[in-house]
Amino acid sequence: MRDRRLWIAAGLLLLSITVFLWRASKAQCWTLVGDAVCHVETTQRVVALSFDDGPTPDGIDFILPELQMRGVQATFFLIGNRMEHWPGQARRLAAAGMEVGNHSYSHKRMIGSSEAHYDGEIARTEALLRREGVPASGLFRPPFGKKLIGLPRSVSRAELRLIMWDVADDLAHHPTTEDYANDILQRVRPGSIILIHPMYFHNRVERAAIPLVLDGLAARGYRIVTVGQLLRMDHPK
């Protein structure tokens, strides 16, 4: 009976640890090792706008004109193997004055692997960015926001900052363009880092919502900057 209780207790402990690590791996504003930035403390009415994935030609063809006609600079976190598939797209973003960050090479969940694997994912994408003539931003965003111990250590070794978000697109609960945009606008606050996924064909709602988000932020008195610009405004409590 005692052995059975010990096994049950051990199983419950293991389950608790597993649940804790799973929740920790996707925490937006906290990490077990190092720092994860999801928001900046500022008194200014300013937010950073960021886009993940790609780059794809049709995604950039849609996004860039919307940003440029409003004089907005944003941050794009790009995937290494997508840059290889569509060479020249990262260069287009940099030439347009956009900030470009590292979003890994393969865009696989970066938990449960070796630090050498994470080092390679980061370094390979950094090399591709330099090959495209993209200025170093010093920013990394983990695929799916997943991170535990190994990835943050690799990010630190690469002398990058781990960037998360505090306002993310929520297509599952807001499937129409208007609801999607309004959800973002209702949750934003000074110092927010906004995340939108607009790069692929199935991201039609996200793309269509971008003008609504841009104009809605302006109507609410928000100035839109890059993540790097927002970080320089940080005033820790």
Short mmCIF file of N, CA and C in Angstrom, two decimals, residues 36-139:
data_model
loop_
_atom_site.label_atom_id
_atom_site.label_comp_id
_atom_site.label_asym_id
_atom_site.label_seq_id
_atom_site.Cartn_x
_atom_site.Cartn_y
_atom_site.Cartn_z
N ALA A 36 12.31 38.01 -21.11
CA ALA A 36 11.43 38.01 -22.27
C ALA A 36 10.64 39.31 -22.24
N VAL A 37 10.76 40.10 -23.28
CA VAL A 37 10.09 41.41 -23.32
C VAL A 37 8.76 41.27 -24.05
N CYS A 38 7.68 41.63 -23.37
CA CYS A 38 6.36 41.60 -24.01
C CYS A 38 5.69 42.97 -24.00
N HIS A 39 6.27 43.90 -23.27
CA HIS A 39 5.64 45.21 -23.08
C HIS A 39 6.71 46.14 -22.52
N VAL A 40 6.58 47.41 -22.80
CA VAL A 40 7.54 48.40 -22.33
C VAL A 40 6.81 49.42 -21.47
N GLU A 41 7.40 49.75 -20.33
CA GLU A 41 6.82 50.77 -19.46
C GLU A 41 7.15 52.14 -20.01
N THR A 42 6.13 52.86 -20.43
CA THR A 42 6.31 54.20 -20.97
C THR A 42 5.07 55.03 -20.67
N THR A 43 5.28 56.31 -20.51
CA THR A 43 4.15 57.22 -20.31
C THR A 43 3.63 57.75 -21.64
N GLN A 44 4.34 57.45 -22.72
CA GLN A 44 3.93 57.93 -24.02
C GLN A 44 2.86 57.01 -24.63
N ARG A 45 2.01 57.60 -25.43
CA ARG A 45 0.96 56.83 -26.11
C ARG A 45 1.56 56.26 -27.40
N VAL A 46 2.32 55.20 -27.24
CA VAL A 46 3.07 54.62 -28.34
C VAL A 46 3.03 53.11 -28.24
N VAL A 47 3.01 52.43 -29.38
CA VAL A 47 3.00 50.96 -29.41
C VAL A 47 3.93 50.49 -30.53
N ALA A 48 4.40 49.25 -30.41
CA ALA A 48 5.18 48.63 -31.47
C ALA A 48 4.30 47.64 -32.23
N LEU A 49 4.41 47.66 -33.54
CA LEU A 49 3.65 46.73 -34.38
C LEU A 49 4.62 45.73 -34.98
N SER A 50 4.32 44.44 -34.81
CA SER A 50 5.20 43.40 -35.34
C SER A 50 4.41 42.37 -36.12
N PHE A 51 5.09 41.82 -37.14
CA PHE A 51 4.51 40.80 -38.01
C PHE A 51 5.41 39.57 -37.99
N ASP A 52 4.82 38.39 -37.90
CA ASP A 52 5.59 37.15 -37.86
C ASP A 52 5.43 36.35 -39.15
N ASP A 53 6.48 35.55 -39.40
CA ASP A 53 6.51 34.52 -40.46
C ASP A 53 6.89 35.11 -41.82
N GLY A 54 6.91 34.19 -42.82
CA GLY A 54 7.36 34.59 -44.13
C GLY A 54 8.87 34.85 -44.13
N PRO A 55 9.35 35.66 -45.09
CA PRO A 55 8.57 36.58 -45.91
C PRO A 55 8.01 35.93 -47.17
N THR A 56 6.80 36.32 -47.54
CA THR A 56 6.23 35.90 -48.80
C THR A 56 6.02 37.13 -49.68
N PRO A 57 6.19 37.00 -50.98
CA PRO A 57 6.02 38.16 -51.86
C PRO A 57 4.63 38.79 -51.77
N ASP A 58 3.57 37.93 -51.76
CA ASP A 58 2.23 38.52 -51.73
C ASP A 58 1.92 39.15 -50.38
N GLY A 59 2.47 38.58 -49.31
CA GLY A 59 2.28 39.19 -48.00
C GLY A 59 2.90 40.57 -47.94
N ILE A 60 4.13 40.67 -48.40
CA ILE A 60 4.82 41.96 -48.37
C ILE A 60 4.19 42.93 -49.36
N ASP A 61 3.74 42.42 -50.51
CA ASP A 61 3.05 43.29 -51.48
C ASP A 61 1.84 43.96 -50.87
N PHE A 62 1.16 43.28 -49.97
CA PHE A 62 -0.01 43.87 -49.32
C PHE A 62 0.39 44.80 -48.17
N ILE A 63 1.31 44.34 -47.32
CA ILE A 63 1.61 45.06 -46.08
C ILE A 63 2.36 46.37 -46.33
N LEU A 64 3.40 46.31 -47.16
CA LEU A 64 4.26 47.49 -47.32
C LEU A 64 3.49 48.74 -47.76
N PRO A 65 2.64 48.67 -48.79
CA PRO A 65 1.91 49.89 -49.18
C PRO A 65 1.04 50.45 -48.05
N GLU A 66 0.43 49.56 -47.26
CA GLU A 66 -0.42 50.03 -46.16
C GLU A 66 0.42 50.79 -45.12
N LEU A 67 1.61 50.29 -44.85
CA LEU A 67 2.49 50.96 -43.89
C LEU A 67 3.05 52.26 -44.47
N GLN A 68 3.51 52.20 -45.72
CA GLN A 68 4.17 53.35 -46.32
C GLN A 68 3.23 54.52 -46.54
N MET A 69 1.99 54.26 -46.92
CA MET A 69 1.07 55.37 -47.15
C MET A 69 0.73 56.10 -45.85
N ARG A 70 0.98 55.45 -44.72
CA ARG A 70 0.72 56.06 -43.42
C ARG A 70 2.01 56.49 -42.72
N GLY A 71 3.14 56.27 -43.36
CA GLY A 71 4.42 56.65 -42.75
C GLY A 71 4.77 55.83 -41.53
N VAL A 72 4.38 54.55 -41.52
CA VAL A 72 4.58 53.69 -40.35
C VAL A 72 5.75 52.75 -40.58
N GLN A 73 6.60 52.61 -39.58
CA GLN A 73 7.65 51.59 -39.57
C GLN A 73 7.25 50.50 -38.58
N ALA A 74 7.45 49.25 -38.97
CA ALA A 74 7.09 48.12 -38.12
C ALA A 74 8.25 47.12 -38.10
N THR A 75 8.09 46.08 -37.28
CA THR A 75 9.12 45.05 -37.15
C THR A 75 8.60 43.75 -37.72
N PHE A 76 9.40 43.11 -38.55
CA PHE A 76 9.06 41.83 -39.17
C PHE A 76 10.01 40.76 -38.65
N PHE A 77 9.45 39.70 -38.05
CA PHE A 77 10.25 38.57 -37.60
C PHE A 77 10.15 37.48 -38.67
N LEU A 78 11.27 37.20 -39.34
CA LEU A 78 11.28 36.35 -40.52
C LEU A 78 11.91 34.98 -40.25
N ILE A 79 11.45 33.99 -41.01
CA ILE A 79 11.90 32.60 -40.90
C ILE A 79 13.00 32.36 -41.94
N GLY A 80 14.09 31.71 -41.50
CA GLY A 80 15.23 31.51 -42.38
C GLY A 80 14.91 30.74 -43.63
N ASN A 81 14.22 29.60 -43.51
CA ASN A 81 13.96 28.80 -44.72
C ASN A 81 12.99 29.47 -45.67
N ARG A 82 12.16 30.37 -45.17
CA ARG A 82 11.28 31.16 -46.05
C ARG A 82 12.09 32.23 -46.78
N MET A 83 13.11 32.78 -46.15
CA MET A 83 13.99 33.73 -46.83
C MET A 83 14.74 33.03 -47.96
N GLU A 84 15.16 31.80 -47.72
CA GLU A 84 15.82 31.04 -48.77
C GLU A 84 14.87 30.76 -49.94
N HIS A 85 13.62 30.47 -49.61
CA HIS A 85 12.63 30.16 -50.65
C HIS A 85 12.27 31.39 -51.46
N TRP A 86 12.21 32.55 -50.80
CA TRP A 86 11.87 33.80 -51.48
C TRP A 86 12.97 34.83 -51.26
N PRO A 87 14.11 34.65 -51.92
CA PRO A 87 15.21 35.61 -51.74
C PRO A 87 14.81 37.00 -52.21
N GLY A 88 15.36 37.98 -51.55
CA GLY A 88 15.11 39.37 -51.92
C GLY A 88 13.99 40.03 -51.15
N GLN A 89 13.12 39.25 -50.50
CA GLN A 89 11.99 39.85 -49.79
C GLN A 89 12.42 40.56 -48.51
N ALA A 90 13.36 39.96 -47.78
CA ALA A 90 13.88 40.63 -46.58
C ALA A 90 14.58 41.93 -46.96
N ARG A 91 15.28 41.90 -48.09
CA ARG A 91 15.95 43.11 -48.57
C ARG A 91 14.93 44.22 -48.87
N ARG A 92 13.78 43.84 -49.42
CA ARG A 92 12.72 44.82 -49.69
C ARG A 92 12.28 45.52 -48.41
N LEU A 93 12.10 44.72 -47.36
CA LEU A 93 11.67 45.29 -46.09
C LEU A 93 12.69 46.27 -45.54
N ALA A 94 13.96 45.85 -45.58
CA ALA A 94 15.01 46.72 -45.05
C ALA A 94 15.11 48.00 -45.87
N ALA A 95 15.00 47.88 -47.18
CA ALA A 95 15.08 49.06 -48.05
C ALA A 95 13.93 50.03 -47.80
N ALA A 96 12.80 49.50 -47.34
CA ALA A 96 11.63 50.34 -47.04
C ALA A 96 11.70 50.93 -45.63
N GLY A 97 12.79 50.66 -44.91
CA GLY A 97 12.95 51.23 -43.58
C GLY A 97 12.32 50.42 -42.47
N MET A 98 11.95 49.18 -42.77
CA MET A 98 11.36 48.33 -41.74
C MET A 98 12.46 47.64 -40.92
N GLU A 99 12.14 47.33 -39.69
CA GLU A 99 13.05 46.58 -38.82
C GLU A 99 12.80 45.09 -39.04
N VAL A 100 13.87 44.31 -39.09
CA VAL A 100 13.74 42.88 -39.36
C VAL A 100 14.44 42.09 -38.26
N GLY A 101 13.70 41.14 -37.67
CA GLY A 101 14.24 40.30 -36.61
C GLY A 101 14.26 38.83 -36.99
N ASN A 102 14.85 38.04 -36.13
CA ASN A 102 15.09 36.61 -36.33
C ASN A 102 13.92 35.81 -35.74
N HIS A 103 13.34 34.92 -36.54
CA HIS A 103 12.23 34.08 -36.08
C HIS A 103 12.56 32.59 -36.24
N SER A 104 13.86 32.27 -36.16
CA SER A 104 14.40 30.92 -36.29
C SER A 104 14.53 30.53 -37.76
N TYR A 105 15.19 29.42 -38.01
CA TYR A 105 15.35 28.94 -39.38
C TYR A 105 14.18 28.07 -39.82
N SER A 106 13.76 27.12 -38.97
CA SER A 106 12.76 26.13 -39.39
C SER A 106 11.36 26.41 -38.89
N HIS A 107 11.22 27.33 -37.92
CA HIS A 107 9.93 27.65 -37.31
C HIS A 107 9.28 26.42 -36.66
N LYS A 108 10.10 25.63 -35.98
CA LYS A 108 9.58 24.53 -35.17
C LYS A 108 9.61 24.94 -33.71
N ARG A 109 8.74 24.33 -32.90
CA ARG A 109 8.71 24.64 -31.47
C ARG A 109 10.07 24.37 -30.86
N MET A 110 10.64 25.38 -30.24
CA MET A 110 12.02 25.29 -29.78
C MET A 110 12.08 24.95 -28.30
N ILE A 111 11.52 23.79 -27.97
CA ILE A 111 11.65 23.23 -26.63
C ILE A 111 11.97 21.74 -26.79
N GLY A 112 12.74 21.21 -25.85
CA GLY A 112 13.06 19.79 -25.87
C GLY A 112 14.22 19.41 -26.78
N SER A 113 14.95 20.40 -27.31
CA SER A 113 16.11 20.13 -28.15
C SER A 113 17.37 20.62 -27.45
N SER A 114 18.52 20.39 -28.07
CA SER A 114 19.78 20.79 -27.47
C SER A 114 20.05 22.27 -27.72
N GLU A 115 20.90 22.84 -26.89
CA GLU A 115 21.27 24.23 -27.09
C GLU A 115 22.04 24.39 -28.40
N ALA A 116 22.79 23.37 -28.80
CA ALA A 116 23.49 23.43 -30.08
C ALA A 116 22.50 23.58 -31.24
N HIS A 117 21.36 22.90 -31.13
CA HIS A 117 20.32 23.02 -32.16
C HIS A 117 19.78 24.45 -32.19
N TYR A 118 19.50 25.01 -31.02
CA TYR A 118 18.99 26.38 -30.97
C TYR A 118 20.03 27.36 -31.50
N ASP A 119 21.30 27.15 -31.12
CA ASP A 119 22.36 28.01 -31.62
C ASP A 119 22.37 28.02 -33.14
N GLY A 120 22.23 26.82 -33.73
CA GLY A 120 22.25 26.71 -35.18
C GLY A 120 21.06 27.39 -35.84
N GLU A 121 19.88 27.22 -35.25
CA GLU A 121 18.67 27.86 -35.79
C GLU A 121 18.83 29.39 -35.82
N ILE A 122 19.38 29.92 -34.75
CA ILE A 122 19.53 31.37 -34.65
C ILE A 122 20.63 31.86 -35.59
N ALA A 123 21.80 31.19 -35.55
CA ALA A 123 22.94 31.64 -36.34
C ALA A 123 22.66 31.54 -37.83
N ARG A 124 22.00 30.49 -38.25
CA ARG A 124 21.73 30.30 -39.68
C ARG A 124 20.83 31.42 -40.20
N THR A 125 19.84 31.79 -39.42
CA THR A 125 18.94 32.86 -39.85
C THR A 125 19.63 34.21 -39.80
N GLU A 126 20.45 34.44 -38.78
CA GLU A 126 21.21 35.69 -38.72
C GLU A 126 22.10 35.83 -39.96
N ALA A 127 22.74 34.73 -40.38
CA ALA A 127 23.60 34.77 -41.56
C ALA A 127 22.79 35.11 -42.81
N LEU A 128 21.59 34.54 -42.92
CA LEU A 128 20.73 34.84 -44.07
C LEU A 128 20.31 36.30 -44.08
N LEU A 129 20.01 36.84 -42.92
CA LEU A 129 19.64 38.25 -42.84
C LEU A 129 20.78 39.15 -43.29
N ARG A 130 22.01 38.83 -42.86
CA ARG A 130 23.15 39.64 -43.28
C ARG A 130 23.38 39.50 -44.79
N ARG A 131 23.17 38.28 -45.33
CA ARG A 131 23.33 38.06 -46.76
C ARG A 131 22.34 38.90 -47.56
N GLU A 132 21.16 39.13 -46.97
CA GLU A 132 20.13 39.94 -47.62
C GLU A 132 20.37 41.43 -47.42
N GLY A 133 21.44 41.76 -46.72
CA GLY A 133 21.75 43.16 -46.50
C GLY A 133 20.90 43.82 -45.43
N VAL A 134 20.34 43.01 -44.54
CA VAL A 134 19.47 43.53 -43.48
C VAL A 134 20.32 43.96 -42.29
N PRO A 135 20.18 45.18 -41.81
CA PRO A 135 20.92 45.60 -40.62
C PRO A 135 20.54 44.76 -39.40
N ALA A 136 21.50 44.50 -38.55
CA ALA A 136 21.23 43.70 -37.35
C ALA A 136 20.29 44.45 -36.43
N SER A 137 19.21 43.80 -36.03
CA SER A 137 18.25 44.42 -35.10
C SER A 137 18.49 43.98 -33.67
N GLY A 138 19.14 42.83 -33.50
CA GLY A 138 19.37 42.30 -32.15
C GLY A 138 18.13 41.69 -31.53
N LEU A 139 17.14 41.31 -32.37
CA LEU A 139 15.86 40.83 -31.85
C LEU A 139 15.59 39.40 -32.32
#
